[in-house]
Every structure is written in structure tokens, then in C-alpha cells.
Coordinates of C-alpha atoms in Angstrom, one line a residue:
M1 CA 57.3 23.5 22.0
Y2 CA 56.4 25.7 24.9
Y3 CA 58.0 28.9 26.1
E4 CA 58.9 27.6 29.5
D5 CA 60.5 30.9 30.6
I6 CA 57.3 32.9 31.3
E7 CA 59.1 36.2 31.5
E8 CA 60.7 35.6 28.1
A9 CA 57.4 34.6 26.6
K10 CA 55.8 37.9 27.9
K11 CA 58.7 39.9 26.4
L12 CA 58.3 38.2 23.0
V13 CA 54.5 38.9 23.1
I14 CA 55.2 42.6 23.6
K15 CA 57.9 42.6 20.9
A16 CA 55.5 41.0 18.4
A17 CA 52.8 43.5 19.3
L18 CA 55.1 46.4 18.6
E19 CA 56.3 44.8 15.4
M20 CA 52.6 44.6 14.2
Q21 CA 52.2 48.3 14.8
R22 CA 55.5 49.2 13.1
T23 CA 54.8 47.2 10.0
G24 CA 51.2 48.3 9.6
L25 CA 49.5 45.0 10.3
I26 CA 47.4 46.8 12.9
V27 CA 46.4 50.3 14.0
R28 CA 46.1 51.2 17.6
T29 CA 45.9 47.9 19.5
W30 CA 43.3 46.3 17.2
G31 CA 44.9 42.9 17.3
N32 CA 46.5 40.6 19.9
V33 CA 49.4 38.3 20.5
S34 CA 49.9 35.2 22.7
A35 CA 52.5 32.6 23.5
R36 CA 51.9 29.1 24.9
I37 CA 53.8 28.5 28.2
N38 CA 52.8 24.9 28.9
H39 CA 50.3 22.3 27.8
D40 CA 47.4 24.1 29.5
E41 CA 48.2 27.8 29.5
F42 CA 49.2 30.8 27.4
V43 CA 50.1 34.4 28.0
I44 CA 48.3 37.2 26.0
T45 CA 48.2 40.9 25.5
P46 CA 45.7 42.7 27.7
S47 CA 42.5 44.5 26.6
G48 CA 42.4 48.2 26.5
R49 CA 46.1 48.9 26.9
S50 CA 48.5 50.8 24.6
Y51 CA 51.2 48.5 23.3
D52 CA 53.8 51.3 23.6
S53 CA 53.4 51.2 27.4
L54 CA 53.2 47.4 28.0
T55 CA 55.5 45.8 30.5
P56 CA 55.7 42.0 31.2
D57 CA 53.5 42.5 34.3
D58 CA 50.6 43.6 31.9
I59 CA 50.7 40.3 29.9
V60 CA 48.0 38.0 31.2
K61 CA 48.2 34.2 31.8
V62 CA 45.1 32.4 30.6
R63 CA 44.0 28.8 30.9
I64 CA 43.3 27.1 27.6
N65 CA 40.4 24.9 28.6
D66 CA 38.1 27.4 30.3
L67 CA 39.7 30.8 29.5
S68 CA 40.0 31.7 33.2
Y69 CA 42.8 34.0 34.4
D70 CA 44.3 35.4 37.5
G71 CA 44.7 39.0 38.6
N72 CA 42.9 42.3 37.8
I73 CA 44.2 42.8 34.3
T74 CA 41.6 41.7 31.6
P75 CA 43.1 39.7 28.8
S76 CA 42.2 40.3 25.2
S77 CA 38.6 39.8 24.2
E78 CA 39.9 37.4 21.5
K79 CA 41.5 35.0 24.0
G80 CA 39.1 32.3 23.0
V81 CA 40.3 32.4 19.4
H82 CA 43.9 31.9 20.6
A83 CA 42.7 29.0 22.8
E84 CA 41.1 27.3 19.8
V85 CA 44.3 27.4 17.9
Y86 CA 46.2 25.9 20.8
K87 CA 43.6 23.2 21.2
K88 CA 43.6 22.3 17.5
H89 CA 47.4 22.5 16.9
R90 CA 49.5 21.1 19.8
R91 CA 52.7 22.3 18.1
A92 CA 51.5 25.9 17.9
S93 CA 53.4 28.0 20.4
F94 CA 52.7 31.5 19.2
V95 CA 49.5 33.1 17.8
I96 CA 49.0 36.5 16.2
H97 CA 45.7 38.1 15.4
T98 CA 45.9 41.1 13.1
H99 CA 43.6 43.4 11.1
Q100 CA 45.9 43.6 8.1
D101 CA 44.5 45.4 5.1
Y102 CA 44.6 43.2 2.1
S103 CA 43.9 40.0 3.9
T104 CA 40.9 41.5 5.6
A105 CA 39.7 42.9 2.2
L106 CA 39.9 39.4 0.6
S107 CA 38.1 37.9 3.6
T108 CA 35.0 39.7 2.4
L109 CA 34.9 37.6 -0.7
K110 CA 34.4 34.5 1.5
R111 CA 36.7 32.5 -0.8
P112 CA 39.5 30.3 0.5
L113 CA 43.0 31.2 -0.8
N114 CA 44.5 28.4 -2.8
I115 CA 48.2 28.8 -1.8
E116 CA 49.3 25.5 -3.2
T117 CA 48.3 26.6 -6.7
L118 CA 48.9 30.4 -6.6
Y119 CA 51.8 30.7 -4.2
P120 CA 53.5 27.3 -4.0
D121 CA 56.7 28.5 -2.5
R122 CA 54.8 29.7 0.6
V123 CA 52.9 26.4 1.3
E124 CA 55.3 25.7 4.2
D125 CA 54.4 29.0 5.8
L126 CA 50.7 29.2 5.1
G127 CA 49.6 25.7 4.3
P128 CA 48.0 24.5 1.0
V129 CA 44.8 26.5 1.6
V130 CA 44.0 29.5 3.8
P131 CA 40.3 29.2 4.8
V132 CA 37.8 31.9 5.6
S133 CA 35.8 31.6 8.8
E134 CA 32.2 33.0 8.8
Y135 CA 31.6 36.4 10.2
A136 CA 30.8 36.9 13.9
P137 CA 31.1 39.9 16.2
F138 CA 34.5 40.3 17.9
G139 CA 35.0 38.6 21.3
T140 CA 32.0 36.3 20.9
K141 CA 31.6 32.5 21.3
K142 CA 30.3 32.4 17.8
L143 CA 33.6 33.9 16.5
M144 CA 35.5 31.3 18.5
A145 CA 33.4 28.5 17.1
N146 CA 33.7 29.7 13.5
V147 CA 37.5 29.9 13.7
A148 CA 37.5 26.5 15.3
T149 CA 35.5 25.0 12.5
A150 CA 37.8 26.5 9.9
L151 CA 40.8 25.1 11.7
K152 CA 39.3 21.7 12.0
E153 CA 38.3 21.5 8.3
N154 CA 41.8 22.7 7.2
P155 CA 44.3 21.0 9.6
K156 CA 47.3 21.9 7.4
S157 CA 46.5 25.6 7.3
R158 CA 48.7 28.0 9.3
A159 CA 46.3 30.9 9.0
V160 CA 42.6 31.7 8.9
L161 CA 40.9 34.8 7.3
M162 CA 38.2 36.0 9.7
Q163 CA 35.5 37.5 7.5
N164 CA 35.2 41.3 7.7
H165 CA 37.5 41.2 10.7
G166 CA 41.1 40.2 10.2
V167 CA 43.5 37.3 10.4
V168 CA 44.7 34.7 12.9
V169 CA 48.1 33.1 12.2
F170 CA 50.3 30.8 14.3
G171 CA 53.6 29.1 14.3
R172 CA 56.1 27.1 16.4
T173 CA 58.0 30.3 17.3
D174 CA 57.3 34.0 17.4
E175 CA 59.5 34.5 14.3
E176 CA 57.6 31.8 12.4
A177 CA 54.2 33.3 13.3
M178 CA 55.2 36.8 12.3
D179 CA 56.7 35.6 9.0
T180 CA 53.4 33.9 8.3
A181 CA 51.4 37.1 8.9
K182 CA 53.7 39.1 6.6
S183 CA 53.7 36.4 3.9
L184 CA 49.9 36.2 4.0
E185 CA 49.6 40.0 3.6
K186 CA 52.1 40.0 0.7
F187 CA 50.2 37.2 -1.0
C188 CA 46.9 39.0 -0.5
E189 CA 48.3 42.3 -1.8
H190 CA 49.3 40.5 -5.1
E191 CA 46.0 38.7 -5.3
Y192 CA 44.0 41.9 -4.8
S193 CA 46.0 43.5 -7.6
H194 CA 45.4 40.5 -9.8
L195 CA 41.7 40.2 -9.1
T196 CA 40.9 43.9 -9.5
G197 CA 43.3 44.6 -12.4
R198 CA 44.8 47.4 -10.3
Q199 CA 48.5 48.1 -10.2
R200 CA 49.9 47.5 -6.7
I201 CA 50.0 50.5 -4.4
D202 CA 53.7 49.8 -3.5
I203 CA 54.6 50.1 -7.2
L204 CA 52.6 53.3 -7.7
Y205 CA 53.9 54.8 -4.5
P206 CA 57.1 53.1 -3.4
F207 CA 57.1 54.9 -0.1
Y208 CA 53.4 54.9 0.4
S209 CA 52.1 56.2 3.7
I210 CA 48.6 57.3 4.5
T211 CA 49.9 60.4 6.3
N212 CA 51.3 61.7 3.0
F213 CA 47.7 62.0 1.7
C214 CA 46.3 64.0 4.6
R215 CA 45.9 67.6 5.6
V216 CA 45.6 68.1 9.3
F217 CA 44.0 70.9 11.4
R218 CA 44.3 71.2 15.2
R219 CA 41.9 72.7 17.7
D220 CA 44.7 74.1 19.8
K221 CA 46.2 76.1 17.0
K222 CA 44.2 79.3 16.6
E223 CA 44.7 79.8 12.8
E224 CA 43.8 76.1 12.2
Y225 CA 40.8 76.3 14.4
E226 CA 39.6 79.4 12.6
A227 CA 40.0 77.6 9.2
Q228 CA 37.7 74.8 10.5
R229 CA 35.6 76.7 13.0
D230 CA 32.3 75.1 12.1
L231 CA 33.7 71.5 12.3
F232 CA 35.3 72.1 15.7
A233 CA 32.4 74.1 17.1
E234 CA 29.9 71.3 16.2
N235 CA 32.2 68.4 17.2
K236 CA 33.1 69.4 20.8
D237 CA 35.3 66.4 21.4
A238 CA 37.3 66.8 18.3
A239 CA 40.9 67.9 18.8
Y240 CA 41.8 67.2 15.2
V241 CA 40.2 67.5 11.8
V242 CA 41.9 65.5 9.0
Y243 CA 41.2 65.7 5.3
A244 CA 42.3 62.4 3.6
Y245 CA 42.8 61.9 -0.1
S246 CA 44.7 58.6 -0.4
P247 CA 44.2 56.8 -3.8
Y248 CA 41.7 54.4 -2.4
I249 CA 39.7 56.9 -0.4
K250 CA 39.6 59.4 -3.3
E251 CA 38.3 56.8 -5.7
A252 CA 35.7 55.4 -3.3
S253 CA 34.4 59.0 -2.8
D254 CA 33.1 58.9 -6.3
Y255 CA 30.2 56.8 -5.1
K256 CA 27.1 59.0 -5.0
F257 CA 25.4 58.4 -1.7
F258 CA 27.2 56.2 0.8
M259 CA 29.8 53.4 1.3
R260 CA 29.1 50.3 3.3
A261 CA 31.3 49.3 6.2
Y262 CA 33.3 46.3 5.0
N263 CA 35.6 45.9 8.0
D264 CA 34.2 45.7 11.4
D265 CA 36.7 48.1 13.0
L266 CA 35.3 50.8 10.8
A267 CA 31.7 49.6 11.6
Q268 CA 32.5 50.0 15.3
I269 CA 33.6 53.6 14.7
A270 CA 31.0 54.7 12.1
G271 CA 28.2 52.2 11.9
P272 CA 26.8 50.4 8.8
V273 CA 27.4 53.1 6.2
I274 CA 29.8 56.0 5.7
P275 CA 27.9 59.0 4.2
I276 CA 29.1 60.8 1.2
K277 CA 28.5 64.5 0.9
S278 CA 29.1 66.9 -2.0
A279 CA 32.4 68.7 -1.7
V280 CA 30.5 72.0 -1.9
T281 CA 28.2 71.3 1.0
P282 CA 28.5 74.1 3.6
H283 CA 30.9 73.4 6.5
R284 CA 28.1 73.8 8.9
K285 CA 26.1 70.9 7.4
I286 CA 29.2 68.7 7.1
A287 CA 29.9 69.4 10.7
Q288 CA 26.5 68.3 11.8
A289 CA 26.6 65.2 9.6
L290 CA 30.1 64.3 11.0
K291 CA 28.7 64.4 14.5
N292 CA 26.2 61.7 13.6
S293 CA 28.6 59.5 11.7
G294 CA 31.3 58.7 14.1
G295 CA 33.5 61.5 12.8
V296 CA 34.0 59.8 9.4
M297 CA 32.6 61.1 6.1
L298 CA 33.5 60.9 2.4
L299 CA 33.5 64.1 0.2
N300 CA 32.4 63.3 -3.3
G301 CA 35.3 63.2 -5.8
I302 CA 37.7 64.7 -3.2
G303 CA 38.4 62.2 -0.4
A304 CA 37.2 62.3 3.2
V305 CA 37.0 64.3 6.3
V306 CA 37.6 62.8 9.7
T307 CA 37.6 64.1 13.3
G308 CA 39.5 62.6 16.2
T309 CA 39.8 63.1 19.9
D310 CA 43.6 63.2 19.4
K311 CA 46.0 62.6 16.5
E312 CA 46.2 58.9 17.0
D313 CA 42.4 58.6 17.1
A314 CA 42.0 60.6 13.9
F315 CA 44.6 58.7 11.9
A316 CA 43.3 55.3 13.1
K317 CA 40.0 56.3 11.6
V318 CA 41.7 57.3 8.4
A319 CA 43.5 53.9 8.2
C320 CA 40.3 52.0 8.8
L321 CA 38.5 54.1 6.2
D322 CA 41.3 53.5 3.7
K323 CA 41.0 49.7 4.2
C324 CA 37.3 49.9 3.7
A325 CA 37.6 52.0 0.6
M326 CA 40.1 49.6 -0.9
T327 CA 37.7 46.7 -0.2
S328 CA 34.7 48.6 -1.7
L329 CA 36.6 49.1 -4.9
M330 CA 36.4 45.4 -5.6
Q331 CA 32.8 46.0 -6.6
K332 CA 34.1 47.7 -9.7
A333 CA 35.8 44.4 -10.7
H334 CA 32.5 42.6 -10.1
L335 CA 33.9 40.6 -7.1
H336 CA 31.0 41.3 -4.7
P337 CA 32.6 41.9 -1.4
T338 CA 30.3 41.2 1.6
P339 CA 29.8 44.2 4.0
V340 CA 29.2 43.9 7.7
S341 CA 25.4 43.4 8.1
F342 CA 23.4 46.4 9.1
Y343 CA 22.4 44.6 12.3
D344 CA 25.9 43.7 13.3
A345 CA 27.4 47.1 12.4
E346 CA 24.7 48.9 14.4
H347 CA 25.3 46.7 17.4
E348 CA 29.1 47.0 17.3
H349 CA 28.8 50.8 16.8
S350 CA 26.6 51.0 19.8
V351 CA 28.9 49.0 22.0
Y352 CA 31.9 51.0 20.8
L353 CA 30.2 54.3 21.6
N354 CA 29.0 53.2 25.0
S355 CA 32.1 51.5 26.2
Y356 CA 35.1 50.8 24.0
S357 CA 35.6 54.3 22.7
K358 CA 36.2 55.4 26.2
L359 CA 39.2 53.1 26.4
K360 CA 40.5 54.3 23.0
D361 CA 42.8 51.2 22.6
K362 CA 40.5 48.3 22.1
D363 CA 41.2 45.0 20.3

């Protein structure tokens, strides 16, 4: 099946991108969506554009064989991953790449998910097994090759966990692909709870939202600026200071010295490790340390403090930190999650600081 009506395909791509944001499968635009329009081409979300402002004219047509495209709008850096899906699965007409929390967390274990045994009623959606592709930095040929290998070795799978990065799912229609992404996340949430012995967060907090576990301070409000004077003064670009104390972040803050970056979106922001400071550390020293840690820091036994250039930036950091904290807690269950390597995290952090952070909305 192809989406022969290109304009309709573009509208469905935008609809799916907004749905990913609404349902928490991504933050910012850290993910991408595409639709096949014929045997040789697909349309995909652009790089560095807010989903809220997308129009059909912003969706880019890409050729499957060589990834070439027309026009001045740059397609997603993960266009090659989408192309590999279309090459391997001729019936795939819609591809979604997300950074969804529990699926990304389980990807760090480098274990395939045995859907046929553990979740048999979802085999039609997900396939008998969901494989894990080896880690590679985002947008690279190595990442494309690793996903292609996972697809080739598991021809019946409808999804691939991308180690430390996220998920790619596909379907014959946009609805089928979105249902697959949601089914996979629900399965991984249950599996995380089972493996760690933790009660599911949706049971503990039926209306869980990360924003309910945050205290926010704004630079442009005099009384709030005064309350966080040292942090704002030392971090000149920070418009927001957010203290976060979600269940995962608070528990992870019990580590004594630092937490490794287990998801590469946080590695991009903060580098290989997230420092942990005593909650009684003077604000001036916390402010200086924040400046050198991408604006992300844990406070021992309390939670975390995060700075952002705007509210969206601050809460995106909190969401990435929450996902990393949740992943790190698998250590307590002796599951040995694999963090992003120091080399890759340093490299991605450098690239982020020098280019992608200036765009703010990068996939």
C-alpha cells in the first residue's frame, strides 16, 4: 500500500507527530514520522522544526535508494532508518520513530523482547520478537546499518528497540503504526515493573504528570529571580529554574556521586554523567556546577535542579532526566543497564552544544 495522495500523506505525518507529543511518546521533536508515497519515495518530518507549526509544505519528499531530496528544507536526520524499513518491508507504508520512556529503558538491557511468550495477544501488532539494534550515534550510517541488521534477522518483527536511543515501528497504515508504538510502550511498562519488582507508576499515580512534581522559577518575575539569584546570575541564558522531584528522579538522587547517561537525548544535553550534589551545597556552587553540566544536576536525596532557556527547554530536560533516572534504577534489581559510552556521550554533547542546541527542536 502507498499513500498515493501526497498531500494527504503529509497531513497524516503531521497528525502522527502531534499525537506522539500529546501521548508522551516524545518530547520536543525528538522523533520523526514518514509515509511511503510510492515504490521509491516517502515523505518525512523535517529537521529542526517545531511540530506545532508544521504545514504540509514543510514535509520533505525523500528517495528511498539514495536519500536524496528536493528543496531547501532538510529532512529528519533519521531518514536513513526509515528508508531501511521501507527497503526491508515492502508492505510498510508508515514509519514512526519515538524516544518513548519504558521502551528506551529496556533497550539498555540489550535483550530482545519475547512477545510471543510474554504478550501473545499482541503478536499481530509487534511480531513474535522485538529485537534490539546495537547502539550508534543518531543520524549515522552505522545506526542505519544496525537497524537494517535487526530488521533482516527478524523479518516478522514490526518494531525495533534502538539501544539507548528509542524505537522504530511501522505498519501498513498510520493507525496501525501508532497502535504498534503504543502497544510496545504498554508492554515495556509492564515488563519494567515485572523485572524491577516496582509497582507501575500509573497505579501509584493514576494521573501522573512530570509537571506535578516540579517547582518552577522564572527570571522575568522579580520575586522568583530573587529567590534563585545565584542560579540565574551564573547561568546567563537560563530563563527558568526548575526543581524536579518525581519518584524516579528522587530515588535516583540517592546515588552518592553521579548518574550515568543511559539515554542519548540526555547525553546530548548533559554529557556522559549527571553530577549529584549535596542538597546543602551553597547555591553559588550549585550554580557554577550547573553551568558546566548542561543545566542538569541531581540533589542528593531531594531530586534535581534544571535550567532552561525557556519553559519548553527546561521541561524537556526534566523529561529526559526522568527517563534516565528510571533506567538507572534497574541497577538496583541487578539488571545491568548499559549507559551511553563516555566517548559517544562526549561527542554527542559537543555536537549538541555547537549546533543542535541552537535549533532547540532537534530529532
